[in-house]
Coordinates of C-alpha atoms and ligand atoms in Angstrom, one line a residue:
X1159 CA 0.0 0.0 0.0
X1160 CA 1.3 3.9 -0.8
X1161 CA -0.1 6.5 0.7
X1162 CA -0.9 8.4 -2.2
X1163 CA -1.8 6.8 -5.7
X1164 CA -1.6 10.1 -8.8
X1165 CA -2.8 8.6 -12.0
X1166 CA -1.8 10.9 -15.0
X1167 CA 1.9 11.9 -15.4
X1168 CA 2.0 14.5 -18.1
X1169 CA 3.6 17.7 -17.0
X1170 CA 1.4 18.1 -14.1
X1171 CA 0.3 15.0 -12.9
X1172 CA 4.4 14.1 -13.0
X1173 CA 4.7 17.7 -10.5
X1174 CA 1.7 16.1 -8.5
X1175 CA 3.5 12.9 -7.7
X1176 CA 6.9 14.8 -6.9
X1177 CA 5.3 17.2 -4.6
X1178 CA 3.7 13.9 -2.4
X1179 CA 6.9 12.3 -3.0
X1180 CA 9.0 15.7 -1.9
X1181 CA 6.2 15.6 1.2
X1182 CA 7.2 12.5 2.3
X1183 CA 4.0 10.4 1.5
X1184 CA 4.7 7.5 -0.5
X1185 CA 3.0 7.3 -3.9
X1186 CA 2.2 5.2 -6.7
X1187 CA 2.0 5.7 -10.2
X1188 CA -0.2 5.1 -13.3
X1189 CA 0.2 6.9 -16.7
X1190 CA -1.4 5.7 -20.0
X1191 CA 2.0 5.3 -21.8
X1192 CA 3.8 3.7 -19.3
X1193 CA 7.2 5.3 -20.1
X1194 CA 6.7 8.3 -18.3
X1195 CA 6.7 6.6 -14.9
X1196 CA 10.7 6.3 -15.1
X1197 CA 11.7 9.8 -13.9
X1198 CA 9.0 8.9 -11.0
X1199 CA 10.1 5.4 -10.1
X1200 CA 13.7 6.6 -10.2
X1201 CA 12.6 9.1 -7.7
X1202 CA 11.1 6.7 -5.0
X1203 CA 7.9 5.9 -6.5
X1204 CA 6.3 2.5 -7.4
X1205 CA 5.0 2.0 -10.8
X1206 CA 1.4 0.3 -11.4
X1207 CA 0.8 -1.6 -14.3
X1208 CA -2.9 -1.0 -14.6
X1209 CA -5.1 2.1 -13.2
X1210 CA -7.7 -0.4 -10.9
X1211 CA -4.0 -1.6 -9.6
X1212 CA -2.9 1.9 -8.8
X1213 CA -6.4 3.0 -7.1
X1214 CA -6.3 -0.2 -5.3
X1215 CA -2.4 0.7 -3.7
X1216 CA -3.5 4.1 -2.0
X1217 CA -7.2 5.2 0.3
X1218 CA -6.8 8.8 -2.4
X1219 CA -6.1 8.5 -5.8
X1220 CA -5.0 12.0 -7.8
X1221 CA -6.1 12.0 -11.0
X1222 CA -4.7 15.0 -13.5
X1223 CA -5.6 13.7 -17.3
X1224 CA -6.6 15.6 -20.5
X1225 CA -9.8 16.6 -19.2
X1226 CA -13.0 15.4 -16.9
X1227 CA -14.4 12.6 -19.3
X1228 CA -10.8 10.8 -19.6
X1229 CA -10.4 10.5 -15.5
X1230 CA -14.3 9.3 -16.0
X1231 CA -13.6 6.6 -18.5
X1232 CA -10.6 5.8 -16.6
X1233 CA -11.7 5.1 -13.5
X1234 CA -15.1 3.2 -15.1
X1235 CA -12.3 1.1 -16.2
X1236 CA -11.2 0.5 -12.3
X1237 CA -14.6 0.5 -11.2
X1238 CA -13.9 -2.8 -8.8
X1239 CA -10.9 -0.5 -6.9
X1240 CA -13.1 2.2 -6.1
X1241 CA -15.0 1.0 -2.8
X1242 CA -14.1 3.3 -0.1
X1243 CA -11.5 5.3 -2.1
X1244 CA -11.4 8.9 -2.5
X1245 CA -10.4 10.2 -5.9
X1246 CA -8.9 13.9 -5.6
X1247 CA -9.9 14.9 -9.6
X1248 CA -7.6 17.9 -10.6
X1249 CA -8.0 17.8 -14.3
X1250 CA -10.1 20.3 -15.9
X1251 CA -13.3 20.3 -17.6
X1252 CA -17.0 21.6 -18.3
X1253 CA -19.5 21.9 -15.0
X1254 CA -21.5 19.1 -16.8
X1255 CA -18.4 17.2 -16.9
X1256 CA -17.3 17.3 -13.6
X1257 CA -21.2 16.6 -12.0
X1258 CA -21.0 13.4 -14.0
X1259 CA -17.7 12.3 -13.2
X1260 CA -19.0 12.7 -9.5
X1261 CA -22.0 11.3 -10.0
X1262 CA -20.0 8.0 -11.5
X1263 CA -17.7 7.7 -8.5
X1264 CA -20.4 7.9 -6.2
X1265 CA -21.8 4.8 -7.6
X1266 CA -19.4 3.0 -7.5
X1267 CA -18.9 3.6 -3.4
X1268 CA -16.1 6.4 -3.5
X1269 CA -15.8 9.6 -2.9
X1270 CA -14.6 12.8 -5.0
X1271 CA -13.0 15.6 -4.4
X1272 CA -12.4 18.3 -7.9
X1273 CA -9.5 21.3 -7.9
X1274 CA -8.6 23.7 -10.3
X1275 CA -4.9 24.3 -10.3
X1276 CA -4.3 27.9 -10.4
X1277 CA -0.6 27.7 -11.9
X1278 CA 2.0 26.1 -13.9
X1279 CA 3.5 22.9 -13.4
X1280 CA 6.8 24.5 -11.9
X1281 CA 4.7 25.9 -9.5
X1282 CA 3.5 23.0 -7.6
X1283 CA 4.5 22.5 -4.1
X1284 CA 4.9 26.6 -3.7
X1285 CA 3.2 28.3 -0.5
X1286 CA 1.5 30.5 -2.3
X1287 CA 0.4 28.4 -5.0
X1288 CA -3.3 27.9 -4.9
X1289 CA -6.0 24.7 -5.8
X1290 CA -9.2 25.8 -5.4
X1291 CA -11.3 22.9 -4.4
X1292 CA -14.5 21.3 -4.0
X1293 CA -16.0 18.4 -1.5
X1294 CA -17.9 18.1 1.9
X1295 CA -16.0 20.2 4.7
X1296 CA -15.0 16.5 6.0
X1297 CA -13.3 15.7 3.2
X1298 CA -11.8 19.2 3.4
X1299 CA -10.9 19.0 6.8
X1300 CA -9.4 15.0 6.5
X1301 CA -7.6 16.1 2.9
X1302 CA -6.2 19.5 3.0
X1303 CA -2.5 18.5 3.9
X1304 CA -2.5 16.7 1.1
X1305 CA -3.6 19.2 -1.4
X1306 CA -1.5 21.7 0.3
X1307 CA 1.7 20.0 -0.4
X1308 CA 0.5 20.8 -4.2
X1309 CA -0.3 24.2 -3.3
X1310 CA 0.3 26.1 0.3
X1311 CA -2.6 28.4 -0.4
X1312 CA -5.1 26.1 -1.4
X1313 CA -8.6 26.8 -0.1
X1314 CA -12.0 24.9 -0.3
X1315 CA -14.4 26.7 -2.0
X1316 CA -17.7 24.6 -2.0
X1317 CA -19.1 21.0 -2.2
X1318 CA -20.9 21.0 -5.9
X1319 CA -18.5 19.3 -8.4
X1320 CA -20.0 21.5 -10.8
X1321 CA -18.8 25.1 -9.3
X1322 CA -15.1 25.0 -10.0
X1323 CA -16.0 25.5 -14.1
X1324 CA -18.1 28.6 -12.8
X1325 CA -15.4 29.9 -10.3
X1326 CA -13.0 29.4 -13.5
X1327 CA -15.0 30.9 -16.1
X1328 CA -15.2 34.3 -13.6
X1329 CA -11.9 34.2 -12.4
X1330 CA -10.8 34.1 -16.6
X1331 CA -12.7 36.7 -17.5
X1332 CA -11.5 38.8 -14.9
X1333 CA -7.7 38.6 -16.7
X1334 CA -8.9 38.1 -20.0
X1335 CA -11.1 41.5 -19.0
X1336 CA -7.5 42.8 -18.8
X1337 CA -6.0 41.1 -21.7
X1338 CA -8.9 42.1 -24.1
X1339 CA -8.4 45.7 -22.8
X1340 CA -5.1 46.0 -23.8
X1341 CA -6.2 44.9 -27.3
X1342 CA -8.7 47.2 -27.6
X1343 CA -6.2 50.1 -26.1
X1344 CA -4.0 49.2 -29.0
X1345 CA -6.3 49.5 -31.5
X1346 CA -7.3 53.1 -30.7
X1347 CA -3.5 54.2 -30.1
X1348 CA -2.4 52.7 -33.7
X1349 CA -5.1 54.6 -35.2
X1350 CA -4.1 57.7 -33.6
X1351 CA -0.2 56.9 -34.6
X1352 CA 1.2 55.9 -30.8
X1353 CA 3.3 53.6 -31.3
X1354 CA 2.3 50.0 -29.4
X1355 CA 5.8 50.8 -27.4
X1356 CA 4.5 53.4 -26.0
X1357 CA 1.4 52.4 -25.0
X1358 CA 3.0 49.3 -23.6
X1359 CA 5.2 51.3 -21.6
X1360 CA 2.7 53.2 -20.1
X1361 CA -0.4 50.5 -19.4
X1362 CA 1.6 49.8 -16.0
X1363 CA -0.4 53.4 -15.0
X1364 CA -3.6 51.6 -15.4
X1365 CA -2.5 47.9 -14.0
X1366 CA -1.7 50.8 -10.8
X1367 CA -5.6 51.0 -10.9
X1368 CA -6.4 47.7 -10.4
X1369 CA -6.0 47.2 -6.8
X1370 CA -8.4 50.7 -5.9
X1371 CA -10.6 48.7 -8.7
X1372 CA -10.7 45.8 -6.7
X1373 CA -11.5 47.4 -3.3
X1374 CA -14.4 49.5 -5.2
X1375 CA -15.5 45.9 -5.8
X1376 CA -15.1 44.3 -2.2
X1377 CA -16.6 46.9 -0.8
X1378 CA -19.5 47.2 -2.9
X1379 CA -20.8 44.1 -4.4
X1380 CA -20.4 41.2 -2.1
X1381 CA -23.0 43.2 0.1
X1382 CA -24.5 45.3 -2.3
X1383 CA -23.3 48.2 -0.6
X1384 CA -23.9 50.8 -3.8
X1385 CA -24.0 53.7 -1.4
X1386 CA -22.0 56.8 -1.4
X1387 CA -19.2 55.4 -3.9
X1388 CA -16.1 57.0 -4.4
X1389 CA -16.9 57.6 -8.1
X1390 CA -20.9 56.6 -9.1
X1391 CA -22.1 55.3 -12.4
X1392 CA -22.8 58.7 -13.3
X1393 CA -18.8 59.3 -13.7
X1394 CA -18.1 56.1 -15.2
X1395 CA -20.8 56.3 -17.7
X1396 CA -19.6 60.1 -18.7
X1397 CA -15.8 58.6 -18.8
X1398 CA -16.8 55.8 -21.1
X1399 CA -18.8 57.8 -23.4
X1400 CA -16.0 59.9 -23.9
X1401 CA -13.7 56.8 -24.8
X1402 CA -16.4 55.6 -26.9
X1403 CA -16.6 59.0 -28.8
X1404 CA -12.7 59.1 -29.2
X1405 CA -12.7 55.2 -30.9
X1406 CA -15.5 56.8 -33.0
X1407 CA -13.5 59.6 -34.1
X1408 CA -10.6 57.8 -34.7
X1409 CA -12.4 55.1 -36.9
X1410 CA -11.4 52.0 -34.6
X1411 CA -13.2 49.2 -33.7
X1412 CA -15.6 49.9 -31.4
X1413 CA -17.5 47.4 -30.0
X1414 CA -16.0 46.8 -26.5
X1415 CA -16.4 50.3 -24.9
X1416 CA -20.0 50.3 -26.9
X1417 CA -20.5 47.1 -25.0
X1418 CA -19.5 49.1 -21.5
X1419 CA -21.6 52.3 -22.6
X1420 CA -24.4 50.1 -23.0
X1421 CA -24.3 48.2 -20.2
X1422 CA -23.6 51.9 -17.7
X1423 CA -26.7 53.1 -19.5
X1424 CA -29.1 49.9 -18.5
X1425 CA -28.1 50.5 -15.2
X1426 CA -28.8 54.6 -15.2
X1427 CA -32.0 54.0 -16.9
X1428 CA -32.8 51.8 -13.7
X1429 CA -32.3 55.2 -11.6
X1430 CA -28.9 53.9 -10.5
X1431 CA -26.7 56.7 -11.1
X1432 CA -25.7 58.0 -7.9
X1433 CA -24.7 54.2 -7.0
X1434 CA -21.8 52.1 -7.6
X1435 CA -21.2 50.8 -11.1
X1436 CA -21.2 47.4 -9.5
X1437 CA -25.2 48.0 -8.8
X1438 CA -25.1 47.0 -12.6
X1439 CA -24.6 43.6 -11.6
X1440 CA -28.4 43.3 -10.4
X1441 CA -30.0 44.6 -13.6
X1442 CA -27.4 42.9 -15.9
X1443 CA -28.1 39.4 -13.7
X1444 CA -31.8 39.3 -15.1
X1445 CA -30.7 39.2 -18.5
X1446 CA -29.2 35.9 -18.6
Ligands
NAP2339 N1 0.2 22.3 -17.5 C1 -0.3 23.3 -16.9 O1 0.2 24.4 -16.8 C2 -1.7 23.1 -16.2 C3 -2.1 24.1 -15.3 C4 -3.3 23.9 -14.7 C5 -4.1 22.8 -15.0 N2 -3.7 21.8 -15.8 C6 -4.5 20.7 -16.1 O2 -3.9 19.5 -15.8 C7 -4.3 18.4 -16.7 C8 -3.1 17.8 -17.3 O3 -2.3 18.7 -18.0 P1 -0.8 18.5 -18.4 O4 -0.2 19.8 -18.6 O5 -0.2 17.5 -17.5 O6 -1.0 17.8 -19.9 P2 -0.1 16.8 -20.6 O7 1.3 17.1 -20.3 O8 -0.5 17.0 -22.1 O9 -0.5 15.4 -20.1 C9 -1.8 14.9 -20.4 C10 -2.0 13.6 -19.6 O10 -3.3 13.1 -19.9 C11 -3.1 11.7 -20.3 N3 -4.2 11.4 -21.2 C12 -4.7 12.1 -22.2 N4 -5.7 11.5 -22.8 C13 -5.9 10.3 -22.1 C14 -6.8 9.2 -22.2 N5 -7.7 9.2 -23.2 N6 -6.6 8.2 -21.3 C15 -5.7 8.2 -20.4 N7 -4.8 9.2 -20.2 C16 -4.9 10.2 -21.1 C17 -1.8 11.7 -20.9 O11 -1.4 10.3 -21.0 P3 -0.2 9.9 -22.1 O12 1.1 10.3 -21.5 O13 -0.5 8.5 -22.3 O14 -0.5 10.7 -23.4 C18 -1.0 12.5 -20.0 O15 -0.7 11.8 -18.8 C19 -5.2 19.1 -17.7 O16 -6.6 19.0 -17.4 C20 -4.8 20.6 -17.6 O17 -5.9 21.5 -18.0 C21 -2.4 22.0 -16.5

C-alpha cells in the first residue's frame, strides 16, 4: 500500500506525484504510456501496471488527465478499486463534466474531491500556489494536507462538483477583461499613430488601478453596498462615453467600450446613477 496513488503523469500529474513524493508520503504511479513513470520510479515511487491496480495501492487517488471525461472513462475502467477510495480529480473540464464524473464515483462507493490548479507545473509544491477545491467540509478537513503540499494556499471553496467550471470561467474573464483591454487600447493608439511601445510602456499606469478597482468591488458588491461610492455610475458612464466617442472619431473598432456604454446606461435607466457601477450587476443578472 502507498499513501498516495496520482494517476496521470504528463507535465502536471508528473509535479503532482513529486510534490507527495518531496512531502514525504509514498506514492504510486499510473500513466497511460507507461514510459513516463521512469523519472518517478527513479525518484522513489512505485509504478502500477494498470489504473484499478494503482487506485487499489493508495485510500486517495489523484487523477490529473486531459480533461474530466478521460479520468471518468478511466476510472469506469477501475470501477472494482473504487470501494471506499477517495479520488482527488484535478484535471479540468466543463460543470457538466465534472457533475457526471461525481455522480459516477459515487456509484461506485467512492468519494470525490475536484480542484482547479491555479498555476504552472513549476509551480506546484509553492506556498503560495493555490487549488481551489471542491467536497464536503469532511473531506476538506481529512484532505487539505495533502492538497496543500501541491499548493500552500489552497482553499476549499464549495461541495458541488459542478462550481469549479463557474469559479474558472469568472476568475478568466477577470484577466482576459485585462488582456482584451489592452487589445482594444492598441487599436485606438495605432489609429491615432502611438506607437504599441508606448502604449505598452505606459499600461503599468492603469495595471496601478487595479487594486483601488478591486476594493471599489469588495466593498461594494459582495454586500450590495452601492452607497456613497467614491466615483458613481454617473462618472463612469460620462468617462466611457467619452472613450467611446474618441474610438469613433478615430475610426477603430468599437465594439468593446460600446458594450461598456451600453451596459452603464441599462443600469442609469434603472435610476442607479448616484450608485456604484457594481449596482449594474443586479440589472445585468436578469438578463441571462
Ligand atoms: N500544464 C499546466 O500548466 C496546467 C495548469 C493547470 C491545470 N492543468 C490541467 O492538468 C491536466 C493535465 O495537463 P498536463 O499539462 O499534464 O497535460 P499533458 O502534459 O499533455 O498530459 C496529459 C496527460 O493526460 C493523459 N491522457 C490524455 N488522454 C488520455 C486518455 N484518453 N486516457 C488516459 N490518459 C490520457 C496523458 O497520457 P499519455 O502520456 O499516455 O498521453 C498525460 O498523462 C489538464 O486537465 C490541464 O488542463 C495543467
Amino acid at each position: 500500500m502507498s499513501d498516495i496513488t496520482v494517476i496521470g503523469l504528463g507535465a502536471m500529474g508528473s509535479a503532482l506525484a513529486r510534490a507527495q513524493l518531496k512531502a514525504g508520503r509514498s506514492v504510486t504511479v499510473w500513466n497511460r504510456s507507461p514510459d513516463k513513470a521512469g523519472p518517478l520510479v527513479a525518484d522513489g515511487a512505485t509504478a502500477a501496471a494498470t489504473a484499478a491496480e494503482a487506485v487499489a495501492a493508495s485510500p486517495i487517488t489523484i487523477t490529473c488527465v486531459k480533461s474530466h471525461p478521460q479520468t471518468t472513462q478511466i476510472l469506469r475502467n477501475a470501477a472494482n478499486a473504487l470501494p471506499g477510495k477517495t479520488i482527488i480529480e484535478l484535471s479540468t473540464g466543463s460543470a457538466a463534466e465534472a457533475e457526471e464524473l461525481a455522480e459516477m464515483i459515487e456509484g461506485a462507493g467512492a468519494e470525490w474531491m475536484v480542484g482547479i490548479i491555479n498555476a504552472y507545473p513549476h509551480m506546484i509544491g509553492d506556498a503560495d500556489t493555490v487549488l481551489t477545491v471542491v467536497g464536503t467540509e469532511q473531506q476538506w478537513a481529512a484532505h487539505a494536507p495533502v492538497i496543500q503540499a501541491l499548493g500552500g494556499g489552497s482553499v476549499h471553496v464549495g461541495d458541488q462538483a459542478g462550481m469549479l467550471a463557474a469559479l474558472f470561467a469568472g476568475l478568466f474573464t477577470v484577466r482576459q477583461g485585462f488582456m482584451w483591454g489592452m487589445i482594444y487600447g492598441a487599436l485606438a493608439c495605432k489609429k491615432a499613430g502611438i506607437g504599441l511601445q508606448t502604449f505598452s510602456d505606459l499600461v503599468p499606469i492603469s495595471m496601478g488601478m487595479m487594486k483601488p478597482y478591486y476594493d471599489y468591488f469588495a466593498a461594494t458588491a459582495p454586500t450590495a453596498s452601492y452607497d456613497d461610492p467614491p466615483a458613481t455610475m454617473r462618472t463612469y458612464a460620462a468617462a466611457l462615453e467619452d472613450v467611446l466617442a474618441s474610438f469613433e472619431t478615430l475610426g477603430a473598432r468599437d465594439d468593446l467600450p460600446r458594450l461598456f456604454v451600453e451596459m452603464t446606461h441599462k443600469g442609469m435607466a434603472e435610476g442607479l446613477e448616484d450608485k456604484a457601477l457594481t449596482a449594474v450587476i443586479d440589472v445585468l443578472s436578469r438578463d441571462g
